[in-house]
Amino acid sequence: DPYYQFTDWFSVNATVRAHVAPGDAFVFVQAYPIVVVRSFSAFAGHALAGPNVPSDVPETLRWIGQQRLRRVWYVENQPDFADPDFAVRRALRQRRPLVGAWVEPKAYAANSVDIELYGAAR
């Protein structure tokens, strides 16, 4: 049923696990997803950050800047609350090459997950 398709973090984990490399970093744009996935096999042992509320965006952008030599995964679910202006995505797109993109489509945007992998900073 397309209307009862909640976010499938296990599917997200499997997608990322197929492409993740040692040293990759992850930025999550949704309120508190790190609590859910920090122990999942694709994310465990990697640097994780992200805004939980809009006031966290500047610190998240500084953190991304500190990851200059790492590939950075952008994992977005319900961004309207944490980053309504899409500043994190825009910063990544301006400063890094896009390596890959995946989407977990759902009937409701709130249940979808967009995943983008960016290379090292230019």
mmCIF file of the C-alpha atoms, coordinates in Angstrom:
data_MODEL
# 
_entry.id   MODEL 
# 
loop_
_atom_site.group_PDB 
_atom_site.id 
_atom_site.type_symbol 
_atom_site.label_atom_id 
_atom_site.label_alt_id 
_atom_site.label_comp_id 
_atom_site.label_asym_id 
_atom_site.label_entity_id 
_atom_site.label_seq_id 
_atom_site.pdbx_PDB_ins_code 
_atom_site.Cartn_x 
_atom_site.Cartn_y 
_atom_site.Cartn_z 
_atom_site.occupancy 
_atom_site.B_iso_or_equiv 
_atom_site.pdbx_formal_charge 
_atom_site.auth_seq_id 
_atom_site.auth_comp_id 
_atom_site.auth_asym_id 
_atom_site.auth_atom_id 
_atom_site.pdbx_PDB_model_num 
ATOM 1   C CA . ASP A 1 1   ? 0.000  0.000  0.000  1.00 0.00 ? 1   ASP A CA 1 
ATOM 2   C CA . PRO A 1 2   ? 1.699  3.237  -1.108 1.00 0.00 ? 2   PRO A CA 1 
ATOM 3   C CA . TYR A 1 3   ? 0.192  5.231  1.752  1.00 0.00 ? 3   TYR A CA 1 
ATOM 4   C CA . TYR A 1 4   ? 1.661  3.117  4.552  1.00 0.00 ? 4   TYR A CA 1 
ATOM 5   C CA . GLN A 1 5   ? 5.287  3.063  3.457  1.00 0.00 ? 5   GLN A CA 1 
ATOM 6   C CA . PHE A 1 6   ? 7.278  4.387  6.358  1.00 0.00 ? 6   PHE A CA 1 
ATOM 7   C CA . THR A 1 7   ? 10.962 5.230  6.077  1.00 0.00 ? 7   THR A CA 1 
ATOM 8   C CA . ASP A 1 8   ? 12.936 2.010  5.696  1.00 0.00 ? 8   ASP A CA 1 
ATOM 9   C CA . TRP A 1 9   ? 16.279 2.689  7.374  1.00 0.00 ? 9   TRP A CA 1 
ATOM 10  C CA . PHE A 1 10  ? 17.286 -0.942 6.822  1.00 0.00 ? 10  PHE A CA 1 
ATOM 11  C CA . SER A 1 11  ? 16.998 -0.369 3.059  1.00 0.00 ? 11  SER A CA 1 
ATOM 12  C CA . VAL A 1 12  ? 18.994 2.850  3.388  1.00 0.00 ? 12  VAL A CA 1 
ATOM 13  C CA . ASN A 1 13  ? 21.652 0.935  5.313  1.00 0.00 ? 13  ASN A CA 1 
ATOM 14  C CA . ALA A 1 14  ? 21.871 -1.722 2.585  1.00 0.00 ? 14  ALA A CA 1 
ATOM 15  C CA . THR A 1 15  ? 22.175 0.902  -0.165 1.00 0.00 ? 15  THR A CA 1 
ATOM 16  C CA . VAL A 1 16  ? 24.925 2.785  1.637  1.00 0.00 ? 16  VAL A CA 1 
ATOM 17  C CA . ARG A 1 17  ? 26.737 -0.385 2.702  1.00 0.00 ? 17  ARG A CA 1 
ATOM 18  C CA . ALA A 1 18  ? 27.091 -1.370 -0.967 1.00 0.00 ? 18  ALA A CA 1 
ATOM 19  C CA . HIS A 1 19  ? 29.042 1.828  -1.711 1.00 0.00 ? 19  HIS A CA 1 
ATOM 20  C CA . VAL A 1 20  ? 30.608 3.030  1.539  1.00 0.00 ? 20  VAL A CA 1 
ATOM 21  C CA . ALA A 1 21  ? 34.384 3.285  1.931  1.00 0.00 ? 21  ALA A CA 1 
ATOM 22  C CA . PRO A 1 22  ? 36.582 3.537  5.017  1.00 0.00 ? 22  PRO A CA 1 
ATOM 23  C CA . GLY A 1 23  ? 36.982 7.161  6.013  1.00 0.00 ? 23  GLY A CA 1 
ATOM 24  C CA . ASP A 1 24  ? 33.647 8.300  4.597  1.00 0.00 ? 24  ASP A CA 1 
ATOM 25  C CA . ALA A 1 25  ? 31.664 10.811 6.654  1.00 0.00 ? 25  ALA A CA 1 
ATOM 26  C CA . PHE A 1 26  ? 27.897 11.212 6.911  1.00 0.00 ? 26  PHE A CA 1 
ATOM 27  C CA . VAL A 1 27  ? 25.721 14.264 7.326  1.00 0.00 ? 27  VAL A CA 1 
ATOM 28  C CA . PHE A 1 28  ? 22.094 13.552 8.184  1.00 0.00 ? 28  PHE A CA 1 
ATOM 29  C CA . VAL A 1 29  ? 19.459 16.199 7.554  1.00 0.00 ? 29  VAL A CA 1 
ATOM 30  C CA . GLN A 1 30  ? 16.549 15.222 9.731  1.00 0.00 ? 30  GLN A CA 1 
ATOM 31  C CA . ALA A 1 31  ? 15.864 15.580 13.411 1.00 0.00 ? 31  ALA A CA 1 
ATOM 32  C CA . TYR A 1 32  ? 17.927 12.990 15.281 1.00 0.00 ? 32  TYR A CA 1 
ATOM 33  C CA . PRO A 1 33  ? 18.335 10.157 12.729 1.00 0.00 ? 33  PRO A CA 1 
ATOM 34  C CA . ILE A 1 34  ? 21.800 9.417  14.062 1.00 0.00 ? 34  ILE A CA 1 
ATOM 35  C CA . VAL A 1 35  ? 20.157 7.963  17.160 1.00 0.00 ? 35  VAL A CA 1 
ATOM 36  C CA . VAL A 1 36  ? 18.391 5.463  14.900 1.00 0.00 ? 36  VAL A CA 1 
ATOM 37  C CA . VAL A 1 37  ? 21.261 4.437  12.600 1.00 0.00 ? 37  VAL A CA 1 
ATOM 38  C CA . ARG A 1 38  ? 24.558 4.989  14.449 1.00 0.00 ? 38  ARG A CA 1 
ATOM 39  C CA . SER A 1 39  ? 24.937 1.255  15.117 1.00 0.00 ? 39  SER A CA 1 
ATOM 40  C CA . PHE A 1 40  ? 23.829 0.100  11.635 1.00 0.00 ? 40  PHE A CA 1 
ATOM 41  C CA . SER A 1 41  ? 26.617 -1.648 9.724  1.00 0.00 ? 41  SER A CA 1 
ATOM 42  C CA . ALA A 1 42  ? 26.989 1.030  7.003  1.00 0.00 ? 42  ALA A CA 1 
ATOM 43  C CA . PHE A 1 43  ? 27.375 3.879  9.501  1.00 0.00 ? 43  PHE A CA 1 
ATOM 44  C CA . ALA A 1 44  ? 29.161 2.342  12.515 1.00 0.00 ? 44  ALA A CA 1 
ATOM 45  C CA . GLY A 1 45  ? 32.699 3.643  12.895 1.00 0.00 ? 45  GLY A CA 1 
ATOM 46  C CA . HIS A 1 46  ? 32.183 6.607  10.566 1.00 0.00 ? 46  HIS A CA 1 
ATOM 47  C CA . ALA A 1 47  ? 32.082 10.308 11.400 1.00 0.00 ? 47  ALA A CA 1 
ATOM 48  C CA . LEU A 1 48  ? 28.416 11.375 11.732 1.00 0.00 ? 48  LEU A CA 1 
ATOM 49  C CA . ALA A 1 49  ? 26.909 14.846 12.010 1.00 0.00 ? 49  ALA A CA 1 
ATOM 50  C CA . GLY A 1 50  ? 23.905 16.854 10.988 1.00 0.00 ? 50  GLY A CA 1 
ATOM 51  C CA . PRO A 1 51  ? 21.464 19.521 11.996 1.00 0.00 ? 51  PRO A CA 1 
ATOM 52  C CA . ASN A 1 52  ? 18.623 18.523 14.288 1.00 0.00 ? 52  ASN A CA 1 
ATOM 53  C CA . VAL A 1 53  ? 17.142 22.024 14.248 1.00 0.00 ? 53  VAL A CA 1 
ATOM 54  C CA . PRO A 1 54  ? 17.860 25.055 12.021 1.00 0.00 ? 54  PRO A CA 1 
ATOM 55  C CA . SER A 1 55  ? 20.169 26.639 14.598 1.00 0.00 ? 55  SER A CA 1 
ATOM 56  C CA . ASP A 1 56  ? 22.484 23.590 14.146 1.00 0.00 ? 56  ASP A CA 1 
ATOM 57  C CA . VAL A 1 57  ? 23.060 24.343 10.431 1.00 0.00 ? 57  VAL A CA 1 
ATOM 58  C CA . PRO A 1 58  ? 26.093 26.684 10.897 1.00 0.00 ? 58  PRO A CA 1 
ATOM 59  C CA . GLU A 1 59  ? 27.884 24.106 13.062 1.00 0.00 ? 59  GLU A CA 1 
ATOM 60  C CA . THR A 1 60  ? 27.051 21.383 10.524 1.00 0.00 ? 60  THR A CA 1 
ATOM 61  C CA . LEU A 1 61  ? 28.540 23.515 7.730  1.00 0.00 ? 61  LEU A CA 1 
ATOM 62  C CA . ARG A 1 62  ? 31.717 24.028 9.804  1.00 0.00 ? 62  ARG A CA 1 
ATOM 63  C CA . TRP A 1 63  ? 31.902 20.275 10.418 1.00 0.00 ? 63  TRP A CA 1 
ATOM 64  C CA . ILE A 1 64  ? 31.571 19.561 6.692  1.00 0.00 ? 64  ILE A CA 1 
ATOM 65  C CA . GLY A 1 65  ? 34.400 22.038 6.048  1.00 0.00 ? 65  GLY A CA 1 
ATOM 66  C CA . GLN A 1 66  ? 36.607 20.013 8.390  1.00 0.00 ? 66  GLN A CA 1 
ATOM 67  C CA . GLN A 1 67  ? 36.010 16.893 6.268  1.00 0.00 ? 67  GLN A CA 1 
ATOM 68  C CA . ARG A 1 68  ? 37.786 18.329 3.186  1.00 0.00 ? 68  ARG A CA 1 
ATOM 69  C CA . LEU A 1 69  ? 39.609 15.139 2.206  1.00 0.00 ? 69  LEU A CA 1 
ATOM 70  C CA . ARG A 1 70  ? 36.749 12.742 2.974  1.00 0.00 ? 70  ARG A CA 1 
ATOM 71  C CA . ARG A 1 71  ? 33.831 11.698 0.857  1.00 0.00 ? 71  ARG A CA 1 
ATOM 72  C CA . VAL A 1 72  ? 30.655 12.989 2.491  1.00 0.00 ? 72  VAL A CA 1 
ATOM 73  C CA . TRP A 1 73  ? 27.304 11.241 2.322  1.00 0.00 ? 73  TRP A CA 1 
ATOM 74  C CA . TYR A 1 74  ? 24.249 13.506 2.491  1.00 0.00 ? 74  TYR A CA 1 
ATOM 75  C CA . VAL A 1 75  ? 21.263 11.595 3.893  1.00 0.00 ? 75  VAL A CA 1 
ATOM 76  C CA . GLU A 1 76  ? 18.038 13.594 3.872  1.00 0.00 ? 76  GLU A CA 1 
ATOM 77  C CA . ASN A 1 77  ? 14.690 12.702 5.410  1.00 0.00 ? 77  ASN A CA 1 
ATOM 78  C CA . GLN A 1 78  ? 12.144 15.362 6.376  1.00 0.00 ? 78  GLN A CA 1 
ATOM 79  C CA . PRO A 1 79  ? 14.537 18.288 5.821  1.00 0.00 ? 79  PRO A CA 1 
ATOM 80  C CA . ASP A 1 80  ? 11.861 20.943 6.367  1.00 0.00 ? 80  ASP A CA 1 
ATOM 81  C CA . PHE A 1 81  ? 12.383 20.865 10.110 1.00 0.00 ? 81  PHE A CA 1 
ATOM 82  C CA . ALA A 1 82  ? 16.186 20.701 10.364 1.00 0.00 ? 82  ALA A CA 1 
ATOM 83  C CA . ASP A 1 83  ? 17.299 22.639 7.265  1.00 0.00 ? 83  ASP A CA 1 
ATOM 84  C CA . PRO A 1 84  ? 14.303 24.343 5.619  1.00 0.00 ? 84  PRO A CA 1 
ATOM 85  C CA . ASP A 1 85  ? 16.563 26.438 3.368  1.00 0.00 ? 85  ASP A CA 1 
ATOM 86  C CA . PHE A 1 86  ? 18.590 23.402 2.177  1.00 0.00 ? 86  PHE A CA 1 
ATOM 87  C CA . ALA A 1 87  ? 21.826 25.189 3.134  1.00 0.00 ? 87  ALA A CA 1 
ATOM 88  C CA . VAL A 1 88  ? 23.684 21.933 3.814  1.00 0.00 ? 88  VAL A CA 1 
ATOM 89  C CA . ARG A 1 89  ? 22.817 20.407 0.435  1.00 0.00 ? 89  ARG A CA 1 
ATOM 90  C CA . ARG A 1 90  ? 23.619 23.666 -1.347 1.00 0.00 ? 90  ARG A CA 1 
ATOM 91  C CA . ALA A 1 91  ? 27.033 23.923 0.343  1.00 0.00 ? 91  ALA A CA 1 
ATOM 92  C CA . LEU A 1 92  ? 27.929 20.365 -0.634 1.00 0.00 ? 92  LEU A CA 1 
ATOM 93  C CA . ARG A 1 93  ? 26.837 20.898 -4.230 1.00 0.00 ? 93  ARG A CA 1 
ATOM 94  C CA . GLN A 1 94  ? 28.871 24.086 -4.525 1.00 0.00 ? 94  GLN A CA 1 
ATOM 95  C CA . ARG A 1 95  ? 32.094 22.682 -3.080 1.00 0.00 ? 95  ARG A CA 1 
ATOM 96  C CA . ARG A 1 96  ? 32.210 18.990 -3.976 1.00 0.00 ? 96  ARG A CA 1 
ATOM 97  C CA . PRO A 1 97  ? 31.671 16.763 -6.992 1.00 0.00 ? 97  PRO A CA 1 
ATOM 98  C CA . LEU A 1 98  ? 28.600 14.531 -6.878 1.00 0.00 ? 98  LEU A CA 1 
ATOM 99  C CA . VAL A 1 99  ? 29.709 10.888 -7.002 1.00 0.00 ? 99  VAL A CA 1 
ATOM 100 C CA . GLY A 1 100 ? 26.345 9.141  -6.742 1.00 0.00 ? 100 GLY A CA 1 
ATOM 101 C CA . ALA A 1 101 ? 22.694 9.594  -5.802 1.00 0.00 ? 101 ALA A CA 1 
ATOM 102 C CA . TRP A 1 102 ? 19.986 7.245  -4.626 1.00 0.00 ? 102 TRP A CA 1 
ATOM 103 C CA . VAL A 1 103 ? 16.419 7.752  -3.462 1.00 0.00 ? 103 VAL A CA 1 
ATOM 104 C CA . GLU A 1 104 ? 14.042 5.666  -1.416 1.00 0.00 ? 104 GLU A CA 1 
ATOM 105 C CA . PRO A 1 105 ? 10.783 6.908  -2.989 1.00 0.00 ? 105 PRO A CA 1 
ATOM 106 C CA . LYS A 1 106 ? 7.576  6.830  -0.994 1.00 0.00 ? 106 LYS A CA 1 
ATOM 107 C CA . ALA A 1 107 ? 4.026  8.087  -1.503 1.00 0.00 ? 107 ALA A CA 1 
ATOM 108 C CA . TYR A 1 108 ? 4.622  10.796 1.099  1.00 0.00 ? 108 TYR A CA 1 
ATOM 109 C CA . ALA A 1 109 ? 7.764  12.925 0.904  1.00 0.00 ? 109 ALA A CA 1 
ATOM 110 C CA . ALA A 1 110 ? 8.085  12.758 4.696  1.00 0.00 ? 110 ALA A CA 1 
ATOM 111 C CA . ASN A 1 111 ? 8.885  9.044  4.420  1.00 0.00 ? 111 ASN A CA 1 
ATOM 112 C CA . SER A 1 112 ? 11.347 9.297  1.515  1.00 0.00 ? 112 SER A CA 1 
ATOM 113 C CA . VAL A 1 113 ? 15.108 9.317  1.924  1.00 0.00 ? 113 VAL A CA 1 
ATOM 114 C CA . ASP A 1 114 ? 17.417 11.076 -0.519 1.00 0.00 ? 114 ASP A CA 1 
ATOM 115 C CA . ILE A 1 115 ? 21.045 9.954  -0.451 1.00 0.00 ? 115 ILE A CA 1 
ATOM 116 C CA . GLU A 1 116 ? 23.838 11.801 -2.222 1.00 0.00 ? 116 GLU A CA 1 
ATOM 117 C CA . LEU A 1 117 ? 27.532 10.937 -2.105 1.00 0.00 ? 117 LEU A CA 1 
ATOM 118 C CA . TYR A 1 118 ? 30.018 13.758 -2.620 1.00 0.00 ? 118 TYR A CA 1 
ATOM 119 C CA . GLY A 1 119 ? 33.722 13.480 -3.291 1.00 0.00 ? 119 GLY A CA 1 
ATOM 120 C CA . ALA A 1 120 ? 36.491 15.375 -1.524 1.00 0.00 ? 120 ALA A CA 1 
ATOM 121 C CA . ALA A 1 121 ? 36.233 19.175 -1.481 1.00 0.00 ? 121 ALA A CA 1 
ATOM 122 C CA . ARG A 1 122 ? 37.455 21.004 -4.570 1.00 0.00 ? 122 ARG A CA 1 
# 
